[in-house]
XYZ file of C-alpha atoms in Angstrom:
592
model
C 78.753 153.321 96.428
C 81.090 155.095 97.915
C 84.541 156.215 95.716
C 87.190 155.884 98.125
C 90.519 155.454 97.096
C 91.750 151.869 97.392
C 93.554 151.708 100.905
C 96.596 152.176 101.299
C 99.204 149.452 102.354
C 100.250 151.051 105.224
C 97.027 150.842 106.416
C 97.139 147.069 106.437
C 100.729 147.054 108.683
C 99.233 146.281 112.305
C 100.377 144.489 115.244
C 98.781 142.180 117.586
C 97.667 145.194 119.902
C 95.695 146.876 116.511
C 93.962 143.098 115.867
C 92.729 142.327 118.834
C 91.184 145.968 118.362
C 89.375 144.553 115.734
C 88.496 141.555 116.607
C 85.148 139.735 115.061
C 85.274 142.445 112.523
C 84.562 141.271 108.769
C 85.864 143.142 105.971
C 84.061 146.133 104.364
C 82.957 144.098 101.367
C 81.312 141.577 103.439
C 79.591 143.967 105.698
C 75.811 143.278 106.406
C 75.002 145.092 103.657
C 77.380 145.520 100.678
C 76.498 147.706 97.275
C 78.894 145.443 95.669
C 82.369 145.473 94.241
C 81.941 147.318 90.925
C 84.244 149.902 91.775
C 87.451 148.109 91.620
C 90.134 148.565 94.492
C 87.013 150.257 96.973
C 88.108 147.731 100.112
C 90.274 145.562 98.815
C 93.825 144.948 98.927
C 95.645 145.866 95.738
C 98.714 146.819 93.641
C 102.284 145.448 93.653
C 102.401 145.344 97.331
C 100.526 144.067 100.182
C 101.066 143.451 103.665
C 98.683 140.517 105.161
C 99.351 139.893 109.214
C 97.875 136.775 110.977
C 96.654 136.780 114.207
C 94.541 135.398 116.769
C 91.072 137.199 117.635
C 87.427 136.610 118.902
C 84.676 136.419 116.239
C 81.322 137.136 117.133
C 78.444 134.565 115.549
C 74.856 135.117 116.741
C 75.575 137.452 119.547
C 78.355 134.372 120.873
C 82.222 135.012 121.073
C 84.579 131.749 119.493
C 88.206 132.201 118.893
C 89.334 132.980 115.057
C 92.929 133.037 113.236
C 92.417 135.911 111.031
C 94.047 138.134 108.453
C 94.116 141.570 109.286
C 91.270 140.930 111.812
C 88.657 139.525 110.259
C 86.821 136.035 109.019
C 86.473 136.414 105.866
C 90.287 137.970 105.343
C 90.491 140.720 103.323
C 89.220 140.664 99.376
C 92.670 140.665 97.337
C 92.194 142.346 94.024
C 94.702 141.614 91.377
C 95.416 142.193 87.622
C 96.318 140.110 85.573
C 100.329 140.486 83.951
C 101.264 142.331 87.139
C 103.899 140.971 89.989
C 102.473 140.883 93.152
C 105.015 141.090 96.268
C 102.427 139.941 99.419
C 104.405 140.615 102.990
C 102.558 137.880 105.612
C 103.440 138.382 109.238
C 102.442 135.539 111.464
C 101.266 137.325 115.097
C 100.526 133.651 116.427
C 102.651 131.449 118.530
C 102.543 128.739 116.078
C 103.645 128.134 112.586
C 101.377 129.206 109.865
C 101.083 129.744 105.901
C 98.966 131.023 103.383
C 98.386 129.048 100.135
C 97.309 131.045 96.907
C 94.857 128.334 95.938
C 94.316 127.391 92.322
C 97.072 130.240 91.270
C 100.078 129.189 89.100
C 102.966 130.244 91.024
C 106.355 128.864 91.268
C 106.413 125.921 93.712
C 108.097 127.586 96.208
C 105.274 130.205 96.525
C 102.674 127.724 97.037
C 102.773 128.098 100.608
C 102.533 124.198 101.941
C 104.600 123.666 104.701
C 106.852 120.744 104.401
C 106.977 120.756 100.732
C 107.432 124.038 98.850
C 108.530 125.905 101.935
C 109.256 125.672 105.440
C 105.828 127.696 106.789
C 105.982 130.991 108.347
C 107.382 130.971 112.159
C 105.781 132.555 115.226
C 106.743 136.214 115.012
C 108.440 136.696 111.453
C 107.403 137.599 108.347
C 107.400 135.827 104.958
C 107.736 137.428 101.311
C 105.412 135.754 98.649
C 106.295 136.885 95.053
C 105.447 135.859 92.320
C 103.950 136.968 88.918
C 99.593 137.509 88.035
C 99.543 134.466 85.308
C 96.066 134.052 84.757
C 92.856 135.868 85.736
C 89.168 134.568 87.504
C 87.730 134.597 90.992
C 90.362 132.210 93.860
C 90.603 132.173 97.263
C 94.117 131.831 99.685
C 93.958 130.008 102.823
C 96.046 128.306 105.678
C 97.606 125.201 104.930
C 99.063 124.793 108.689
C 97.180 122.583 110.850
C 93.604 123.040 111.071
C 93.201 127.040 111.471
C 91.707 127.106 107.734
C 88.703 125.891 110.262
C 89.226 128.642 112.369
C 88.774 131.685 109.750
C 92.191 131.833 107.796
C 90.636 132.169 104.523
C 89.798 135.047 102.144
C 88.735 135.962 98.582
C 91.082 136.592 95.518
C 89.852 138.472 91.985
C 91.995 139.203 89.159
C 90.462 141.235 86.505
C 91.780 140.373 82.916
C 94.247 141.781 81.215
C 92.023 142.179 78.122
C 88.182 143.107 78.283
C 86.343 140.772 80.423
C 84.429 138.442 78.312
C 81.448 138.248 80.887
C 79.435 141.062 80.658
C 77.894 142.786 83.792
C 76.886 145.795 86.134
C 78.007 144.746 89.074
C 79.436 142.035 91.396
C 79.335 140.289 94.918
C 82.307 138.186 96.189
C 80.085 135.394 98.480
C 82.390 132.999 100.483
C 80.867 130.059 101.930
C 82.118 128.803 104.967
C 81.442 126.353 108.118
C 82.316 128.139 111.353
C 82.421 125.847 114.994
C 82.655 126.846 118.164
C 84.461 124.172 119.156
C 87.682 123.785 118.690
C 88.720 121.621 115.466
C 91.149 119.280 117.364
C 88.347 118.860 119.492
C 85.830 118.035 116.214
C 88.639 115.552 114.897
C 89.276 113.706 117.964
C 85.679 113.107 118.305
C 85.087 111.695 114.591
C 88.343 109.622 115.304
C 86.425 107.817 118.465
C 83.140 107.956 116.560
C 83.280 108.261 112.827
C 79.482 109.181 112.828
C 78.984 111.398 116.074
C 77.666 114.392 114.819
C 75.539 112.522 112.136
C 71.658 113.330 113.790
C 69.865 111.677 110.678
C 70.803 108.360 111.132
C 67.715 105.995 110.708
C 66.344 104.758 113.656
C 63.973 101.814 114.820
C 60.773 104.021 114.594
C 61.951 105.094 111.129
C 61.665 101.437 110.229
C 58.699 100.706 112.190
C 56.753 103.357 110.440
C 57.940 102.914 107.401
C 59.576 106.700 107.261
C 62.579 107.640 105.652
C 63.001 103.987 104.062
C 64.252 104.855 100.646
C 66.319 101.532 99.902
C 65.127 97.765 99.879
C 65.144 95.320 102.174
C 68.296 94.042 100.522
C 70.098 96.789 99.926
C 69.685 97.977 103.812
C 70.479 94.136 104.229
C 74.267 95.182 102.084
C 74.817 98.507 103.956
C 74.249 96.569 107.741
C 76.398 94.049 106.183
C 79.382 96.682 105.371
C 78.963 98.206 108.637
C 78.513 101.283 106.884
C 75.477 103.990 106.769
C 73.274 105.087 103.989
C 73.021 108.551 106.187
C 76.567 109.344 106.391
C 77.085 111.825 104.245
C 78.844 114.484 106.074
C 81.572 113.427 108.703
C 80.592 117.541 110.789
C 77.210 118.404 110.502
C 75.225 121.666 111.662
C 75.094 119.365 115.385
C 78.574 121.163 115.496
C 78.202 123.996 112.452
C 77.237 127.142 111.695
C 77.100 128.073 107.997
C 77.849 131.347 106.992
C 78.385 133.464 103.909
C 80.444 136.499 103.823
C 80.804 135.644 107.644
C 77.356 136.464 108.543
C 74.579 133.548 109.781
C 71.028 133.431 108.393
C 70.167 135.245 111.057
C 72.730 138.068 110.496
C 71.540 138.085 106.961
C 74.370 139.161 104.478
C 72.855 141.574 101.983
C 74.188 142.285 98.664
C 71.968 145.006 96.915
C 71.305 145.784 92.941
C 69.280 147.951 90.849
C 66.910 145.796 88.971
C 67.367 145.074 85.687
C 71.260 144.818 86.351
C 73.265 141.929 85.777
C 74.413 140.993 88.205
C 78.013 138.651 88.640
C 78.211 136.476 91.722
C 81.770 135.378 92.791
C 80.721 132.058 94.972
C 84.150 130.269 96.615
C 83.485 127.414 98.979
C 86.083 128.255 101.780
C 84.464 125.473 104.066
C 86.491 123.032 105.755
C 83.837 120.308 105.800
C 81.470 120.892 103.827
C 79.784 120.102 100.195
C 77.542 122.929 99.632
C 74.153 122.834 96.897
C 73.487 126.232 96.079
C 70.427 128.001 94.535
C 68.706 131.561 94.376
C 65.073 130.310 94.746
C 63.412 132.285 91.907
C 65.854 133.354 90.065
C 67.834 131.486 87.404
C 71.696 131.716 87.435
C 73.741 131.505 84.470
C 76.675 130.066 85.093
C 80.024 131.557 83.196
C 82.980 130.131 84.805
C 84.177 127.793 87.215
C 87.576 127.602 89.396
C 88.480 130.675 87.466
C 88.090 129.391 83.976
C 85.483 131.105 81.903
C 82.957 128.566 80.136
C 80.170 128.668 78.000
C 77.505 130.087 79.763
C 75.045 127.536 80.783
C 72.009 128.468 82.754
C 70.534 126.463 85.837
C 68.720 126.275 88.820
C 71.176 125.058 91.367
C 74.589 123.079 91.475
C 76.688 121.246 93.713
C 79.918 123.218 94.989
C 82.584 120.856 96.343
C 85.271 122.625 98.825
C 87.753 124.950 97.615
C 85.452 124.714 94.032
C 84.681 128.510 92.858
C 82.170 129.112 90.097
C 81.057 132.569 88.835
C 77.173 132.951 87.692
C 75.313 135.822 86.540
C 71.901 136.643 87.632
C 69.564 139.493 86.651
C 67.248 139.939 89.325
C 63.583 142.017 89.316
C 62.432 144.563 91.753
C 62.239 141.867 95.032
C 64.528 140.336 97.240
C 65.782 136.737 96.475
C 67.260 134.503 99.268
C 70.627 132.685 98.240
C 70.589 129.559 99.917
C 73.698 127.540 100.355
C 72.354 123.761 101.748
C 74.430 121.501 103.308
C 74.971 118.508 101.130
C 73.745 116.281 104.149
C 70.976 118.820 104.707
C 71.461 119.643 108.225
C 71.448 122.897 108.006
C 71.860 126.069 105.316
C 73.449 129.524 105.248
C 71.156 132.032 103.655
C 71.308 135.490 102.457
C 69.849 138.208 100.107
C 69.925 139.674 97.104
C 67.916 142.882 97.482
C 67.469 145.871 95.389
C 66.852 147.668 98.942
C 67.928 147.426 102.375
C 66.272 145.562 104.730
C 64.149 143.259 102.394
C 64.302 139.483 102.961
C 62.616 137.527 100.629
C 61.152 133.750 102.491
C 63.618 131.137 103.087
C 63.068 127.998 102.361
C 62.962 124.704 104.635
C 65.563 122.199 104.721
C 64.665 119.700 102.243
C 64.483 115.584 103.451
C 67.579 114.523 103.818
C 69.068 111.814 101.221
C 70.570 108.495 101.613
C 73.509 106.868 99.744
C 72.474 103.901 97.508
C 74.161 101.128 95.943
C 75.346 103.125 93.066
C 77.374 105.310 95.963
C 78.625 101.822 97.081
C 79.903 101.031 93.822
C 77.499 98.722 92.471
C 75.784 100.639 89.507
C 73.072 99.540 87.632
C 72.867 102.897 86.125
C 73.058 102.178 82.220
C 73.425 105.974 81.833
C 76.321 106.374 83.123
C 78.430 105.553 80.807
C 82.198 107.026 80.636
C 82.404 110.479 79.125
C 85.803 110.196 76.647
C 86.630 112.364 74.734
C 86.999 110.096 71.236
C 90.389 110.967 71.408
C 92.191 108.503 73.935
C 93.380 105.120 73.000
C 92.991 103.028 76.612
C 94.885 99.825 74.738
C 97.596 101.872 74.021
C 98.049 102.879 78.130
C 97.153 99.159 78.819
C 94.051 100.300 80.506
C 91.834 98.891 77.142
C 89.311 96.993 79.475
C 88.559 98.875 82.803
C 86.210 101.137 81.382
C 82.602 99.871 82.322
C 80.517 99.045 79.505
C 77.312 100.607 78.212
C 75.314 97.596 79.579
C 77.296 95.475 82.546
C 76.435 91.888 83.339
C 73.987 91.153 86.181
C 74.582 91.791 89.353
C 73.977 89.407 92.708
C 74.617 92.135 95.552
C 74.434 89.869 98.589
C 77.541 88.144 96.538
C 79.592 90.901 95.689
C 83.367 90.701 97.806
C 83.648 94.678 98.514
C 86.763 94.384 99.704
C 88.146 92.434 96.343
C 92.298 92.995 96.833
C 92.539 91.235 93.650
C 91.387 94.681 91.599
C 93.774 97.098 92.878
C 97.415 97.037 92.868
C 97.750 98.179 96.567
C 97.167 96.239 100.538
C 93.590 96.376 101.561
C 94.022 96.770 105.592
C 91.736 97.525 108.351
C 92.170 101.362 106.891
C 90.361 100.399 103.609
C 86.744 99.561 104.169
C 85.430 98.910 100.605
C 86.899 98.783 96.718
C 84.455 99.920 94.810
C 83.542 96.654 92.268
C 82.110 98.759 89.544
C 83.258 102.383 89.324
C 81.445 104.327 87.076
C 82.178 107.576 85.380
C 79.486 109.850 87.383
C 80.503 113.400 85.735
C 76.595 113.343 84.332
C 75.334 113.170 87.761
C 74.425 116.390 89.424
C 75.541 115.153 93.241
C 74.121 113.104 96.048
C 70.890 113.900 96.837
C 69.953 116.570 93.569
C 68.892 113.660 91.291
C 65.177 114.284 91.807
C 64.741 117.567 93.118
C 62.128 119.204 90.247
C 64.271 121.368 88.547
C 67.789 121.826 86.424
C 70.758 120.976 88.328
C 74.293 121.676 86.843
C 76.418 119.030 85.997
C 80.546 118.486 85.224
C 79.196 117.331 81.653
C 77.666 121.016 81.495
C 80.874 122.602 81.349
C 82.212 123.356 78.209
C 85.475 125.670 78.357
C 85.510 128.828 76.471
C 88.810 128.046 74.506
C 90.005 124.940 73.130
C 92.474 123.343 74.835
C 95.975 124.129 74.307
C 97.547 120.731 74.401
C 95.581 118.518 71.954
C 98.403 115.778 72.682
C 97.090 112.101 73.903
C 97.572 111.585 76.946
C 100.760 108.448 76.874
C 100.108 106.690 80.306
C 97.205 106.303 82.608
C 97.560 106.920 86.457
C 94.477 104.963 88.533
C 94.699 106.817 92.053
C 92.293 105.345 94.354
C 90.468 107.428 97.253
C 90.225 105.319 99.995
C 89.276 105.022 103.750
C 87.674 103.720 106.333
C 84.646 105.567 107.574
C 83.337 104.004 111.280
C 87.336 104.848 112.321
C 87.755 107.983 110.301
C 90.749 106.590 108.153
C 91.667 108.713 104.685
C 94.271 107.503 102.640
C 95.117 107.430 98.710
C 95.946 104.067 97.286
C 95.451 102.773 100.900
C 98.139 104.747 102.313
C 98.360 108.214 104.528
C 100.789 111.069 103.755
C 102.349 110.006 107.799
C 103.364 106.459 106.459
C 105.784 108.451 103.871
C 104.470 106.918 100.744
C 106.084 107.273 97.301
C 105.074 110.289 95.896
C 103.394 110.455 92.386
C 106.228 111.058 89.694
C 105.335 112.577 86.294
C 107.991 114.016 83.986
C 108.158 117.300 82.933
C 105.564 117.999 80.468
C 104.277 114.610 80.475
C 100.503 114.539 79.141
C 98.722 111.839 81.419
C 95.837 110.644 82.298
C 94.419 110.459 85.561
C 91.708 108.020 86.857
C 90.686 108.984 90.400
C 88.357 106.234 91.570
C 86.512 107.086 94.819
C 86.450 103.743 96.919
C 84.733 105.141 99.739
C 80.799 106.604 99.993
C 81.568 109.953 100.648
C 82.616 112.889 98.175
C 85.906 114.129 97.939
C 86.878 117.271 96.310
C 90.039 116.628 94.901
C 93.154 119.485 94.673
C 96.245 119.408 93.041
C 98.372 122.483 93.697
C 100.221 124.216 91.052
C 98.206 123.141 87.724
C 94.715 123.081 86.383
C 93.402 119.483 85.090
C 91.272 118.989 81.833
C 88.056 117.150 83.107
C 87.319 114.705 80.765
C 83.502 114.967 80.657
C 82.531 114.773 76.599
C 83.351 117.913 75.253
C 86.144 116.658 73.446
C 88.927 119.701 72.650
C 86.483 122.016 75.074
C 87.059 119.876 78.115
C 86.794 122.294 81.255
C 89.634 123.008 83.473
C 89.347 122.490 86.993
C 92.106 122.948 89.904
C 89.713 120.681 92.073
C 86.971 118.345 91.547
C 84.531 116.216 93.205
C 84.802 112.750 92.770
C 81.323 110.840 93.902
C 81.155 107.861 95.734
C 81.436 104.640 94.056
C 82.909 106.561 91.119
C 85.641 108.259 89.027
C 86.719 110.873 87.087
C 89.353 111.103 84.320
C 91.490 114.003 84.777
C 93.473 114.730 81.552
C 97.027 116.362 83.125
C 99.757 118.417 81.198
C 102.714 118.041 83.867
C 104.402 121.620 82.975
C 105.871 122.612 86.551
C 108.402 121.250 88.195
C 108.586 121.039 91.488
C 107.058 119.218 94.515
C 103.340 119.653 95.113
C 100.756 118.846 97.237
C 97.664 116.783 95.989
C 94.545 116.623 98.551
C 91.209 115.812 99.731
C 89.831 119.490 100.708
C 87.758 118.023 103.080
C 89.934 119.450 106.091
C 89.594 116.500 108.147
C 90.260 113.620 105.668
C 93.600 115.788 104.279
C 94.530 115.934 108.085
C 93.930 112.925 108.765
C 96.477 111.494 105.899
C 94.337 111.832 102.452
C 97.147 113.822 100.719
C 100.331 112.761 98.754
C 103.114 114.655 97.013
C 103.233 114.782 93.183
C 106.781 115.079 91.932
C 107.998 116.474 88.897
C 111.111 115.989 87.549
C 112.478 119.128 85.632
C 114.390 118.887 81.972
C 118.127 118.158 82.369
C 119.734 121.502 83.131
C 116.962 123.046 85.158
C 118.045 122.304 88.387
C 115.435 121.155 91.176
């Protein structure tokens, strides 16, 4: 490894002319072949002041040219290195001829260094430069990315690590940043206006008339295929952009490019993993080679070993592996499996251990519609929250629900939510259940462990051991065949009221998933207490898949004032109005 000094900031300061001189270039750490990041500040950008300039290049994938918005010329952007209890000053010049914006995501920052146009800041204008400050709060592997538009799609994301203050409680040799990602080569308007005339075009595993006439692929009844027809809705549809329109990559480099991240055997060995996709629900495993799993979204946890877990976008979780003298392929599968990004762990160059074929794809079921018969399932609490005393003491599902008659259940009941059920709300889920035991669509039978949310059990107990005084029920909603996202039936462009808390208010929030697709769920500016079981251990999470036809309880200190943005991170649903604004209000005397 080589023991370069960390580069300089000057060295960062470029115009358009010096991008376009790079352009398709990916950062030294995510070279073909990377020794890892052990010695800290080697390529990376560090210390109190960094210059970041966004700009538009070519990026080369398989030998073809697209068009990228990078940082500093490349997809992935540059690996920011940070410590923690240090103030950071980060100089962002925008070289496009459109707005743009960088979000620090799952970083505590004042709110109006959160970087979302609209509401903490007014984005960053063609041709000017914008001055993010702000102090290092916390420490963990994050990511930053564009919150303008849809260039997140187009490459404007990167990697953030800030080491402790104090000695790192995860012991290892050496580290690899891997960023997962979903790269097009068409353009992403193009990719939304499609799924807005057809919510299901690039869906190529739909079931067809020689599925049913062989009997193939048939994994629900009669009557349950009977439902789906019914609800106009398909048990393949699992991805809205599929790899008909994808490549997936990690650290920018196809399967065919073949990332490489070597070791000495024997080592352990820390992998960083970030899901910087804009579409995509990625399940992740190291064929071979058990990962132990030590923190997720930045939050250290007990370590936990497994063989493979569902990562949601913009989830990050940190594993340790200790590989022997081979090569070990680290395959990242498409939730819908259409397609993979692979690459190696080698204690040489050039080794490449076998990749593995796409598994059969999975279908939804009626437990993704809502309809669960699944006994074990039952809600995770904590034994700590009184429901009757937030007047919520009966919407909890019980250990053993009534029978169900499917071909009589009203999906589109108005009478259970508190909100209009239009033509952009397909389904209400009738029986929500809490689905943090479940390991993700499609990884319920697949031979070996899978990690679950009930897995996680955070490192330190929780700081606020208040009950939580009020519940908030947020509903996901949408309407797949005409791509329509919404919360509580309603899209950020209708101007709905915004969620109010008051200033640290403890809360309670239920998000129930009405629609049959996952949603990784982001709120900007504070970390959530997943309420999974593990009582005063409960993880913390800045975002977190919700599965279909269920919920999640999200325990929420409200200890930031401001205005903040609170998501879908699947790109298309936020864009297409899954977001609302969370206000709030400060103590008297604190100003706005």
């Amino acid at each position: 490894m080589s023991n370069a000094l960390p580069l300089s900031r000057r060295r960062f300061v470029m115009g358009s002319a010096a991008l376009a001189g790079l352009a398709g270039a990916v950062p030294a750490w995510a070279k073909t072949t990377s020794h890892g990041s052990a010695a800290k500040g080697f390529d990376t950008l560090t210390g109190p002041e960094i210059d970041l300039a966004i700009a538009a290049s070519d990026f080369l994938v398989n030998g073809r040219t697209g068009h990228a918005v990078t940082i500093n010329g490349s997809v992935p952007a540059p690996l920011i290195r940070l410590k923690e209890g240090q103030n950071v000053r980060l100089r962002v010049t925008n070289h496009l001829d459109e707005d743009t914006s960088i979000h620090w995501h799952g970083l505590i920052v004042p709110f109006q260094m959160d970087g979302v146009p609209g509401v903490s800041f007014p984005g960053i204008k063609p041709h000017s430069t914008f001055t993010y400050e702000f102090p290092v709060r916390q420490a963990g592997t994050y990511w930053y990315h564009s919150h303008s538009g849809l260039q997140e799609q187009l490459g404007h994301y990167g990697p953030i690590v800030i080491d402790p203050a104090d000695a790192d409680p995860v012991a290892h040799d050496r580290e690899h940043v891997l960023v997962l990602s979903d790269w097009s080569f068409l353009h992403p308007h193009t990719i939304f206006t499609r799924l807005k005339q057809e919510g299901g075009f690039f869906n190529r595993q739909k079931l067809t008339l020689a599925d049913r006439l062989s009997g193939k692929n048939q994994h629900l009844s009669p009557a349950d295929r009977e439902m789906f027809a019914r609800m106009r809705m398909d048990p393949t549809d699992i991805s809205d952009v599929t790899a008909a329109a994808y490549d997936f990559l990690i650290n920018g480099h196809s399967p065919a490019e073949n990332w490489t991240g070597l070791f000495r055997p024997g080592e352990r060995v820390r992998l960083r993993i970030i899901n910087a996709a804009a579409q995509t629900t990625f399940n992740l495993r190291i064929p071979g080679l058990p990962m132990i799993v030590v923190a997720t979204d930045g939050i250290n946890v007990r370590p936990v070993e497994t063989d493979e877990f569902q990562i949601g976008n913009a989830e990050t979780y940190d594993v340790i592996v200790q590989p022997g003298d081979q090569p070990y392929s680290i395959v990242a599968e498409a939730i819908d499996r259409s397609g993979m990004g692979v690459a190696t762990l080698a204690p040489r160059a050039g080794m490449r251990a076998a990749v593995p074929p796409l598994r059969e794809r999975p279908t939804l079921d009626m437990t993704d519609m809502g309809m669960s018969m699944d006994h074990s399932a039952a809600p995770a609490t904590d034994g700590a929250v009184d429901h009757a005393a937030m007047g919520h003491g009966g919407d909890a599902p019980t250990a053993n629900p009534p029978a169900m008659d499917h071909g009589k259940m009203d999906m589109r009941d108005a009478s259970s939510v508190d909100f209009a059920v239009g033509p952009a709300v397909d389904m209400i889920a009738p029986m929500p259940m809490d689905r943090t035991g479940h390991p993700g669509v499609g990884l319920d039978d697949v031979g070996h462990r899978v990690l679950t949310y009930r897995d996680l059990v955070s490192l330190k107990p929780r700081s606020d051991t208040r009950t939580p005084t009020r519940m908030v029920e947020i509903h996901l909603t949408g309407n797949m065949e005409r791509f329509m996202w919404s919360l509580d039936g309603e899209r950020l462009s209708e101007n709905p009221e915004p969620y109010r808390f008051a200033r640290n208010e403890r809360v309670r929030m239920r998000l129930v998933n009405d629609t049959m697709m996952t949603h990784p769920m982001h709120l900007h500016g504070h970390f959530w207490e997943l309420v999974n079981g593990q009582g005063i251990h409960q993880p913390l999470k800045h975002t977190v898949r919700v599965l279909p036809g269920g919920y999640v309880d999200l325990d929420l200190t409200a200890d930031a004032p401001g205005d903040w943005a609170f998501h879908c991170h699947l790109l298309y649903h936020m864009h297409a109005g899954m977001m609302r604004i969370v206000k709030i209000r400060p103590m008297e005397g604190e100003g706005a």
